[in-house]
Coordinates of C-alpha atoms and ligand atoms in Angstrom, one line a residue:
M1 CA 85.0 112.6 140.3
G2 CA 85.2 115.5 137.9
V3 CA 86.7 118.7 136.9
R4 CA 86.2 120.5 140.1
S5 CA 86.6 117.8 142.8
H6 CA 89.6 115.7 143.5
I7 CA 92.3 115.2 146.1
L8 CA 95.9 116.2 145.5
Y9 CA 98.9 114.7 147.1
P10 CA 101.9 116.9 146.4
V11 CA 105.2 115.2 145.8
F12 CA 108.3 116.8 144.4
F13 CA 110.6 115.4 141.9
L14 CA 113.1 116.6 139.5
I15 CA 112.2 116.7 135.8
T16 CA 115.0 117.2 133.4
L17 CA 114.1 118.6 130.1
F18 CA 116.6 118.1 127.3
A19 CA 116.8 120.2 124.2
A20 CA 116.5 117.9 121.2
A21 CA 119.9 116.4 120.3
N22 CA 119.6 117.6 116.7
C23 CA 119.4 121.1 118.0
S24 CA 122.7 121.0 120.0
Q25 CA 123.2 124.7 119.6
Y26 CA 120.4 125.1 122.2
R27 CA 121.4 125.0 125.8
V28 CA 120.2 122.1 127.9
I29 CA 117.6 123.3 130.4
D30 CA 117.4 121.7 133.9
K31 CA 114.3 122.8 135.7
E32 CA 112.9 121.6 138.9
L33 CA 109.2 121.3 138.6
E34 CA 106.8 120.8 141.4
C35 CA 104.8 117.7 140.5
E36 CA 101.6 116.6 141.9
A37 CA 100.8 112.9 141.9
V38 CA 97.1 113.0 141.6
I39 CA 94.5 110.6 142.9
D40 CA 91.6 111.2 140.6
N41 CA 90.3 110.0 137.2
Y42 CA 92.5 112.2 135.0
R43 CA 95.1 109.8 133.7
T44 CA 97.0 109.0 130.6
Y45 CA 95.7 105.6 129.3
Y46 CA 97.4 103.0 127.1
E47 CA 95.2 100.7 125.0
I48 CA 96.4 97.1 124.8
F49 CA 95.4 94.3 122.4
V50 CA 96.6 91.5 124.7
G51 CA 96.8 89.0 121.8
G52 CA 99.3 91.3 120.0
F53 CA 101.3 92.7 122.9
S54 CA 103.8 90.2 124.5
D55 CA 104.0 86.4 124.6
T56 CA 105.4 84.6 127.6
N57 CA 104.5 80.9 126.9
K58 CA 105.9 81.0 123.3
D59 CA 102.6 80.1 121.5
G60 CA 102.9 83.3 119.4
S61 CA 99.8 84.9 121.1
G62 CA 100.1 87.7 123.6
D63 CA 99.0 86.8 127.1
L64 CA 98.3 88.4 130.5
Q65 CA 101.7 87.4 131.8
G66 CA 103.1 89.3 128.8
V67 CA 101.3 92.4 129.9
I68 CA 102.7 91.9 133.5
K69 CA 106.2 91.3 132.0
R70 CA 106.0 94.6 130.1
L71 CA 104.7 96.8 133.0
D72 CA 108.2 98.1 133.7
Y73 CA 108.2 99.6 130.2
L74 CA 104.7 101.2 130.8
N75 CA 105.1 102.3 134.4
D76 CA 107.8 101.0 136.7
G77 CA 106.1 102.6 139.7
K78 CA 109.1 104.9 140.2
P79 CA 108.2 108.4 138.9
N80 CA 111.8 109.6 139.1
S81 CA 113.5 106.7 137.3
G82 CA 112.8 108.2 133.9
K83 CA 112.9 104.7 132.6
S84 CA 109.3 104.0 131.9
L85 CA 106.7 105.7 129.7
G86 CA 104.7 106.7 132.8
I87 CA 101.2 105.9 131.7
E88 CA 98.6 105.9 134.6
G89 CA 95.9 103.7 133.1
I90 CA 95.5 100.6 130.9
W91 CA 92.6 99.7 128.7
L92 CA 92.6 96.0 127.9
M93 CA 90.7 95.1 124.8
P94 CA 88.4 92.0 125.6
V95 CA 90.0 89.4 127.8
M96 CA 87.0 87.1 128.2
P97 CA 86.7 83.7 126.4
S98 CA 85.9 84.2 122.7
P99 CA 86.4 82.1 119.5
S100 CA 87.8 85.1 117.5
Y101 CA 91.3 86.5 117.6
H102 CA 90.0 90.0 118.6
K103 CA 87.6 88.6 121.2
Y104 CA 84.7 91.1 120.6
D105 CA 82.3 88.1 120.6
I106 CA 82.1 86.7 124.1
T107 CA 81.2 83.1 125.2
D108 CA 81.6 83.6 128.9
Y109 CA 81.4 87.0 130.7
Y110 CA 82.9 85.7 133.9
G111 CA 86.1 84.2 132.6
I112 CA 89.5 84.8 131.0
D113 CA 90.2 83.4 127.5
P114 CA 92.6 80.5 127.9
K115 CA 94.9 81.9 125.1
Y116 CA 95.5 84.9 127.4
G117 CA 95.9 82.8 130.6
T118 CA 93.9 82.3 133.7
M119 CA 91.9 84.3 136.2
T120 CA 94.9 84.0 138.6
D121 CA 97.0 85.7 135.9
F122 CA 94.4 88.5 135.7
E123 CA 94.4 88.9 139.5
D124 CA 98.2 89.1 139.4
L125 CA 97.9 91.8 136.8
I126 CA 95.5 93.8 138.9
A127 CA 97.9 93.5 141.9
E128 CA 100.9 94.6 139.8
C129 CA 98.9 97.6 138.4
N130 CA 97.8 98.6 142.0
K131 CA 101.5 98.6 143.1
R132 CA 102.3 101.0 140.3
G133 CA 99.2 103.3 140.6
I134 CA 97.9 102.1 137.2
A135 CA 94.1 102.1 136.8
L136 CA 93.1 99.0 134.9
I137 CA 89.9 99.2 132.8
I138 CA 88.6 96.4 130.6
D139 CA 86.6 96.2 127.4
L140 CA 82.9 95.3 128.1
V141 CA 81.2 94.0 125.0
L142 CA 77.5 93.9 126.0
N143 CA 75.6 94.7 122.8
H144 CA 76.1 91.2 121.4
T145 CA 77.5 87.8 122.4
S146 CA 79.1 85.1 120.3
V147 CA 76.9 82.6 118.5
Q148 CA 78.8 80.1 120.6
H149 CA 77.7 81.6 123.9
P150 CA 75.7 78.9 125.8
W151 CA 72.8 81.5 126.1
F152 CA 72.6 81.6 122.3
I153 CA 72.9 77.8 121.9
N154 CA 70.2 77.3 124.5
A155 CA 68.0 79.9 122.8
K156 CA 68.3 78.2 119.4
Q157 CA 67.4 74.9 120.9
A158 CA 64.4 76.3 122.7
I159 CA 63.0 78.0 119.6
K160 CA 63.5 74.8 117.7
E161 CA 61.4 73.0 120.3
G162 CA 58.8 75.8 120.1
N163 CA 59.6 77.3 123.5
T164 CA 59.9 80.9 122.3
D165 CA 59.2 82.1 125.9
D166 CA 62.3 80.3 127.1
R167 CA 64.5 82.4 129.4
Y168 CA 67.5 82.4 126.9
A169 CA 65.3 82.7 123.8
K170 CA 64.2 85.9 125.3
Y171 CA 67.8 87.1 125.9
Y172 CA 68.2 88.0 122.2
A173 CA 66.5 90.6 120.0
K174 CA 64.4 88.4 117.8
E175 CA 61.6 88.9 115.3
T176 CA 59.5 86.8 112.9
M177 CA 60.3 89.2 110.1
K178 CA 63.3 91.3 109.0
I179 CA 62.6 94.8 110.2
T180 CA 63.9 97.5 107.9
G181 CA 66.9 99.5 109.1
K182 CA 68.6 96.7 111.0
T183 CA 70.4 93.6 110.0
W184 CA 68.7 90.2 110.7
H185 CA 69.9 86.6 110.4
K186 CA 68.1 83.3 110.5
F187 CA 67.7 82.2 114.1
E188 CA 65.6 78.9 114.1
T189 CA 62.3 77.6 113.0
T190 CA 59.6 76.5 115.5
P191 CA 57.8 73.1 115.0
D192 CA 54.8 75.0 113.6
G193 CA 57.1 76.4 110.9
T194 CA 57.6 80.0 112.1
Q195 CA 61.0 81.3 111.1
Y196 CA 62.7 83.5 113.7
Y197 CA 65.4 86.0 113.0
Y198 CA 68.0 87.5 115.4
E199 CA 69.4 91.0 115.2
G200 CA 73.1 91.2 114.3
N201 CA 74.1 94.6 113.0
F202 CA 77.8 93.8 113.2
S203 CA 77.9 90.3 112.0
S204 CA 76.0 87.0 111.7
V205 CA 78.2 85.6 114.5
M206 CA 77.4 88.5 116.9
P207 CA 73.7 88.1 117.9
E208 CA 72.4 91.1 119.8
L209 CA 71.0 91.0 123.3
D210 CA 67.6 92.4 124.1
M211 CA 68.4 95.2 126.5
D212 CA 64.8 95.6 127.6
N213 CA 64.7 92.1 129.1
P214 CA 65.0 92.4 132.9
D215 CA 66.8 89.1 133.0
V216 CA 69.5 90.5 130.7
R217 CA 69.7 93.6 132.8
R218 CA 70.2 91.5 135.9
E219 CA 72.9 89.5 134.1
I220 CA 74.7 92.7 133.1
A221 CA 74.5 94.0 136.6
G222 CA 76.1 90.8 137.8
I223 CA 78.9 91.0 135.2
V224 CA 79.7 94.6 136.2
K225 CA 79.8 93.6 139.9
F226 CA 81.9 90.5 139.2
W227 CA 84.7 92.5 137.5
L228 CA 84.6 95.5 139.8
D229 CA 84.8 93.2 142.8
K230 CA 88.0 91.7 141.2
G231 CA 89.5 95.1 141.7
I232 CA 89.5 96.7 138.2
S233 CA 89.0 100.5 138.0
G234 CA 86.3 100.6 135.3
F235 CA 85.2 99.7 131.8
R236 CA 85.5 100.7 128.2
L237 CA 82.0 100.1 126.8
D238 CA 82.0 98.7 123.3
A239 CA 79.6 99.9 120.6
V240 CA 77.2 101.7 122.8
K241 CA 75.1 103.2 120.0
Y242 CA 74.2 99.6 119.0
Y243 CA 72.5 98.8 122.3
Y244 CA 69.3 100.2 120.7
Y245 CA 70.4 100.6 117.2
G246 CA 69.5 104.0 115.8
E247 CA 67.9 105.2 119.0
D248 CA 70.2 107.7 120.8
Y249 CA 67.6 108.5 123.5
R250 CA 67.1 104.9 124.6
N251 CA 70.9 104.3 124.4
I252 CA 71.4 107.2 126.8
Q253 CA 68.7 105.9 129.2
F254 CA 70.4 102.5 129.2
L255 CA 73.8 104.0 129.7
K256 CA 72.6 106.0 132.6
W257 CA 71.4 102.8 134.2
L258 CA 74.7 101.0 133.3
N259 CA 76.9 103.8 134.6
D260 CA 74.9 103.9 137.9
E261 CA 75.4 100.1 138.2
C262 CA 79.1 100.7 138.0
K263 CA 79.1 103.5 140.5
K264 CA 77.0 101.5 142.9
N265 CA 79.9 99.0 143.1
K266 CA 82.7 101.5 142.9
S267 CA 81.9 105.1 143.3
D268 CA 84.9 106.4 141.4
A269 CA 84.8 103.8 138.6
Y270 CA 86.1 105.1 135.3
V271 CA 83.6 104.3 132.5
V272 CA 84.3 105.5 128.9
A273 CA 81.9 104.7 126.0
E274 CA 82.6 104.1 122.4
N275 CA 80.0 106.1 120.5
W276 CA 81.6 106.3 117.1
S277 CA 79.4 109.2 115.8
G278 CA 79.4 112.9 115.1
I279 CA 80.1 115.4 117.8
T280 CA 76.4 116.3 118.4
S281 CA 75.5 112.7 119.2
I282 CA 78.7 112.2 121.4
Q283 CA 78.0 115.3 123.4
N284 CA 74.5 114.1 124.2
Y285 CA 75.8 110.8 125.5
Y286 CA 78.2 112.7 127.7
E287 CA 75.2 113.7 129.8
V288 CA 75.4 110.2 131.4
V289 CA 78.8 108.7 130.6
N290 CA 82.3 109.8 129.4
C291 CA 82.9 109.1 125.7
F292 CA 85.8 108.9 123.3
D293 CA 86.4 112.1 121.4
F294 CA 86.1 110.6 117.9
G295 CA 86.2 114.1 116.3
M296 CA 89.9 114.3 117.0
S297 CA 90.9 111.0 115.6
G298 CA 91.6 109.3 112.2
T299 CA 92.3 110.8 108.8
A300 CA 89.2 113.1 109.0
G301 CA 89.9 114.2 112.6
D302 CA 91.0 117.5 114.0
I303 CA 94.5 116.3 114.9
Y304 CA 95.3 115.2 111.3
Y305 CA 93.8 118.3 109.9
T306 CA 95.8 120.6 112.2
V307 CA 99.1 118.7 111.8
S308 CA 98.7 118.7 108.0
G309 CA 98.0 122.4 107.9
I310 CA 94.6 121.9 106.4
E311 CA 93.2 123.8 109.5
S312 CA 95.0 126.3 111.7
V313 CA 96.1 125.8 115.3
T314 CA 93.7 128.6 116.2
E315 CA 90.8 126.7 114.6
Y316 CA 91.9 123.6 116.5
A317 CA 92.1 125.4 119.9
G318 CA 88.7 127.0 119.2
R319 CA 87.1 123.7 118.5
L320 CA 88.7 122.1 121.6
A321 CA 87.4 124.9 123.7
S322 CA 83.9 124.9 122.3
Y323 CA 83.7 121.1 122.4
Q324 CA 84.7 121.1 126.0
K325 CA 82.2 123.8 126.8
R326 CA 79.4 121.8 125.1
V327 CA 80.4 118.6 127.0
L328 CA 80.7 120.3 130.4
G329 CA 77.3 122.0 129.7
K330 CA 75.8 118.5 129.5
N331 CA 77.7 117.3 132.5
H332 CA 80.0 119.4 134.6
Q333 CA 81.9 116.3 135.8
A334 CA 82.6 115.0 132.3
I335 CA 86.1 114.0 131.3
L336 CA 87.2 114.3 127.7
N337 CA 89.0 111.3 126.1
P338 CA 91.2 112.4 123.2
F339 CA 93.1 110.0 120.9
V340 CA 94.6 109.9 117.4
S341 CA 93.8 106.3 116.5
N342 CA 92.6 103.0 118.0
H343 CA 92.3 99.3 117.1
D344 CA 89.5 100.1 114.6
M345 CA 91.5 102.6 112.6
D346 CA 94.6 102.7 110.4
R347 CA 97.6 103.4 112.7
A348 CA 98.5 107.1 112.9
A349 CA 102.2 106.7 111.9
G350 CA 100.9 105.5 108.5
F351 CA 99.2 108.9 107.8
L352 CA 101.5 111.1 110.0
D353 CA 105.1 110.8 109.1
V354 CA 107.5 110.2 112.0
G355 CA 110.6 111.5 110.2
E356 CA 108.9 114.7 109.4
Y357 CA 107.9 115.1 113.1
R358 CA 104.2 114.9 112.2
M359 CA 103.6 112.1 114.8
H360 CA 105.5 114.1 117.4
T361 CA 103.2 117.1 116.6
A362 CA 100.1 115.0 116.7
A363 CA 101.1 113.7 120.1
N364 CA 101.7 117.2 121.3
L365 CA 98.1 118.2 120.2
Y366 CA 96.3 115.4 122.0
M367 CA 98.6 114.7 124.9
L368 CA 98.6 118.4 125.9
S369 CA 94.9 118.7 126.0
S370 CA 92.0 118.2 128.4
G371 CA 91.0 114.9 130.0
C372 CA 92.4 111.4 129.6
P373 CA 94.4 110.9 126.4
F374 CA 94.5 107.3 125.1
I375 CA 97.6 106.0 123.4
Y376 CA 97.1 102.9 121.2
Y377 CA 99.9 100.3 121.9
G378 CA 102.8 100.8 119.5
E379 CA 101.7 104.3 118.6
E380 CA 104.4 105.6 120.8
I381 CA 107.0 104.0 118.6
G382 CA 105.4 104.9 115.3
M383 CA 104.2 101.4 114.5
K384 CA 102.3 101.2 111.3
G385 CA 99.4 99.0 110.3
S386 CA 96.5 99.8 107.9
R387 CA 93.9 97.9 106.1
G388 CA 95.1 99.0 102.7
T389 CA 93.5 96.7 100.2
E390 CA 93.1 93.9 102.8
P391 CA 89.6 93.9 104.2
T392 CA 90.8 93.0 107.7
D393 CA 91.3 95.0 110.9
A394 CA 94.0 92.5 111.9
N395 CA 96.4 94.7 110.0
R396 CA 95.7 97.4 112.6
R397 CA 96.4 95.0 115.5
L398 CA 99.8 93.8 114.6
A399 CA 102.4 92.4 117.1
M400 CA 104.1 95.0 119.2
L401 CA 107.6 95.8 117.9
W402 CA 109.7 95.2 121.0
G403 CA 112.9 94.5 119.0
D404 CA 114.0 91.9 121.7
N405 CA 113.4 88.2 121.9
D406 CA 109.6 88.4 122.3
T407 CA 107.9 85.5 120.5
I408 CA 104.7 87.5 119.8
K409 CA 103.3 87.1 116.3
D410 CA 100.9 89.1 114.1
P411 CA 97.3 87.9 114.4
K412 CA 95.8 85.4 112.1
G413 CA 94.4 87.1 109.0
S414 CA 96.9 90.0 108.9
A415 CA 98.7 90.7 105.7
Y416 CA 100.7 93.8 106.4
D417 CA 104.2 94.0 104.8
R418 CA 106.7 94.1 107.7
A419 CA 109.2 95.9 105.5
K420 CA 106.9 99.0 105.9
Q421 CA 107.7 99.2 109.6
T422 CA 110.5 101.8 109.2
N423 CA 110.3 103.6 112.5
G424 CA 112.1 101.1 114.7
T425 CA 111.3 99.2 117.8
V426 CA 111.1 99.9 121.5
K427 CA 114.7 98.6 121.9
S428 CA 116.1 100.8 119.1
Q429 CA 114.2 103.9 120.1
L430 CA 114.7 104.0 123.9
P431 CA 118.4 105.0 123.8
K432 CA 117.7 107.9 121.3
K433 CA 116.6 111.1 123.0
T434 CA 114.8 112.4 120.0
S435 CA 112.9 109.2 119.4
L436 CA 109.1 109.2 119.4
V437 CA 108.9 106.9 122.5
N438 CA 111.0 109.4 124.5
H439 CA 108.9 112.2 123.1
Y440 CA 105.8 110.5 124.5
K441 CA 107.6 109.9 127.8
K442 CA 108.3 113.6 128.1
L443 CA 104.7 114.6 127.2
I444 CA 103.4 112.3 130.0
R445 CA 105.7 113.9 132.5
L446 CA 104.7 117.4 131.4
R447 CA 101.1 116.4 131.9
K448 CA 101.7 115.2 135.4
A449 CA 103.7 118.2 136.3
N450 CA 101.0 120.6 135.1
P451 CA 97.7 119.4 136.3
E452 CA 95.9 122.4 134.7
I453 CA 96.3 120.8 131.3
A454 CA 94.1 117.8 132.0
R455 CA 91.7 119.4 134.4
G456 CA 91.3 123.0 133.4
V457 CA 88.7 124.9 131.5
I458 CA 90.0 125.8 128.1
E459 CA 90.0 129.4 126.7
A460 CA 91.2 129.5 123.1
L461 CA 93.5 132.4 122.0
D462 CA 93.2 134.0 118.6
F463 CA 96.4 133.7 116.6
S464 CA 94.5 133.4 113.3
E465 CA 97.1 135.3 111.2
Y466 CA 99.2 132.1 111.7
T467 CA 98.2 128.7 110.3
A468 CA 100.9 126.7 112.2
F469 CA 100.9 128.6 115.5
G470 CA 98.3 128.9 118.3
G471 CA 97.3 128.0 121.8
F472 CA 95.0 128.2 124.7
I473 CA 94.9 128.9 128.4
S474 CA 93.7 126.2 130.7
D475 CA 92.2 127.4 134.0
Y476 CA 92.0 124.9 136.8
N477 CA 90.2 126.5 139.8
G478 CA 92.1 129.7 139.2
S479 CA 95.5 128.1 138.5
K480 CA 96.3 128.9 134.9
A481 CA 98.7 127.3 132.4
A482 CA 98.9 128.0 128.7
V483 CA 99.8 125.6 125.9
F484 CA 101.2 126.9 122.6
H485 CA 101.8 124.7 119.5
N486 CA 104.0 125.3 116.5
T487 CA 102.9 122.7 114.0
G488 CA 105.0 124.1 111.2
E489 CA 108.7 123.8 110.2
K490 CA 109.8 127.4 111.0
E491 CA 110.5 129.0 114.3
I492 CA 107.9 131.5 115.3
T493 CA 108.2 134.5 117.6
V494 CA 105.2 136.2 119.0
N495 CA 104.5 139.0 121.5
L496 CA 102.0 137.4 123.8
Q497 CA 100.8 140.8 125.1
N498 CA 99.0 141.2 121.8
Y499 CA 97.0 138.1 122.3
T500 CA 96.2 137.8 126.0
D501 CA 96.1 139.7 129.3
M502 CA 97.7 136.8 131.1
N503 CA 101.3 137.5 132.1
F504 CA 103.7 134.6 131.8
S505 CA 106.8 134.2 133.9
V506 CA 108.0 130.6 133.4
V507 CA 108.5 128.0 130.7
R508 CA 107.2 124.9 132.4
G509 CA 108.5 122.7 129.6
Y510 CA 108.5 122.0 125.9
A511 CA 108.4 119.0 123.7
G512 CA 109.1 118.5 120.0
K513 CA 111.9 119.1 117.5
G514 CA 113.3 122.2 119.1
R515 CA 112.9 124.5 122.0
A516 CA 110.9 127.4 123.4
V517 CA 112.3 130.6 124.9
L518 CA 110.4 133.3 126.8
K519 CA 111.9 136.8 127.2
G520 CA 109.4 139.1 128.8
P521 CA 106.3 138.9 126.6
L522 CA 108.2 137.5 123.7
L523 CA 107.8 133.8 123.1
A524 CA 110.0 132.0 120.5
V525 CA 109.0 128.4 119.6
S526 CA 111.0 126.2 117.3
G527 CA 109.3 124.3 114.5
Y528 CA 107.3 121.1 115.4
T529 CA 107.5 122.1 119.1
S530 CA 104.9 122.8 121.8
V531 CA 105.4 124.7 125.1
I532 CA 103.7 125.1 128.4
L533 CA 103.9 128.5 130.1
K534 CA 102.8 129.8 133.4
Ligands
CA601 CA1 101.1 83.3 124.7
CA602 CA1 71.6 96.1 120.0

């Protein structure tokens, strides 16, 4: 379902917006907001590395029961309690059996890694998510298997015996010579001395499947059906530009087939693809599948550039509007998927200081924008973790900082100095109104209370005489809301009549260091604060 088609079930609840405690001279605003609980695919997602999240059997590794145990923190199923973060979707990084800590090399596409628990645990998790209205999507790693997958072991044996036409030997992309532009590894030698190589662009332990093989396609269709039948809501597709490495057109054709397979089993399945590429490539993939908006993320992304003042908020809003326009031009039902960092990137709190409200401001930018924002676990408490001089992504996937008696440990291979974790834990932040976690909580509530933000068509406004101030109008089937960001330190007052014909009558809420006040057409917004007007 897309931008223009979904069902709304109106409910009403009270949302209480507090002025930041360090701005106690501002009055506290209590405002009743009509909130719509929405049954569609526009959700706030939370990405979980299960192995680093929460440990219930005290072996130091996170597990599925740990995710279940922590659901009350994520979404307690009571929208009025104000006690949980309020996320509406979970992306689980791979849960299938795998020899690695990160599990991006699968040995069984129909199972659960024993470190994480059992299939019964997974079914329990689905049931708990359903109770709370959380959509559960799982990582689907199809480009390559593990070298320990029985398919690969059988393939090796078959080639060794000279059976190069064996079913499993044909599962893998193999050649008798190393073709330029791709990475090849020694597969096996036939009895007549022919050396075969397999494609492994990521790693020698990640052999790539031959996506043209009808048996592989049937296998993939079976895997998709198996998990959707379990009751999950969809998939995050890993490394989609590697299906046919360097061939966007063939990847897009394959993704159309794969997305159709998902929709065949579940018509409203949510499928989001990792095409870690430039915007031009990403927008072309949007024609057939939703993608992550990599242009926003990381230390070269729009969010970092805007929060750091390298680019103006007007440039940011303009880019957001033009990106959305290009994507919707490819597919009018497409949904954007903004984020600031994920498991493959240095954690955002390392490059955006929490004390200086840069993380709060970054959260304002991507949480108050179109589509499904994705929060990487721990981001909401300003957890740090970066590669630094260590050549390992384990530093980016450290144990969640609960601050309670969780026995979760950092993954094997990580070497991040714990003394650098200066932003506190879930336990230390929850009682503090101005903490990052409570800021995220507020942003999620604002998103829910203002469906225009996620679902509307964006029109950027021109505030180009400011660097740190700007905004846009989001038009959802004629219902309009506007978002204004102040990414700088100083309060800014603008006369909105000079920038738009839209008349605003109500502050729907604000989030950040300070407050926002609307008097007639005059809008005053404190530093590091964003506001929603209608
Ligand atoms: Ca465990
Ligand atoms: Ca491939």
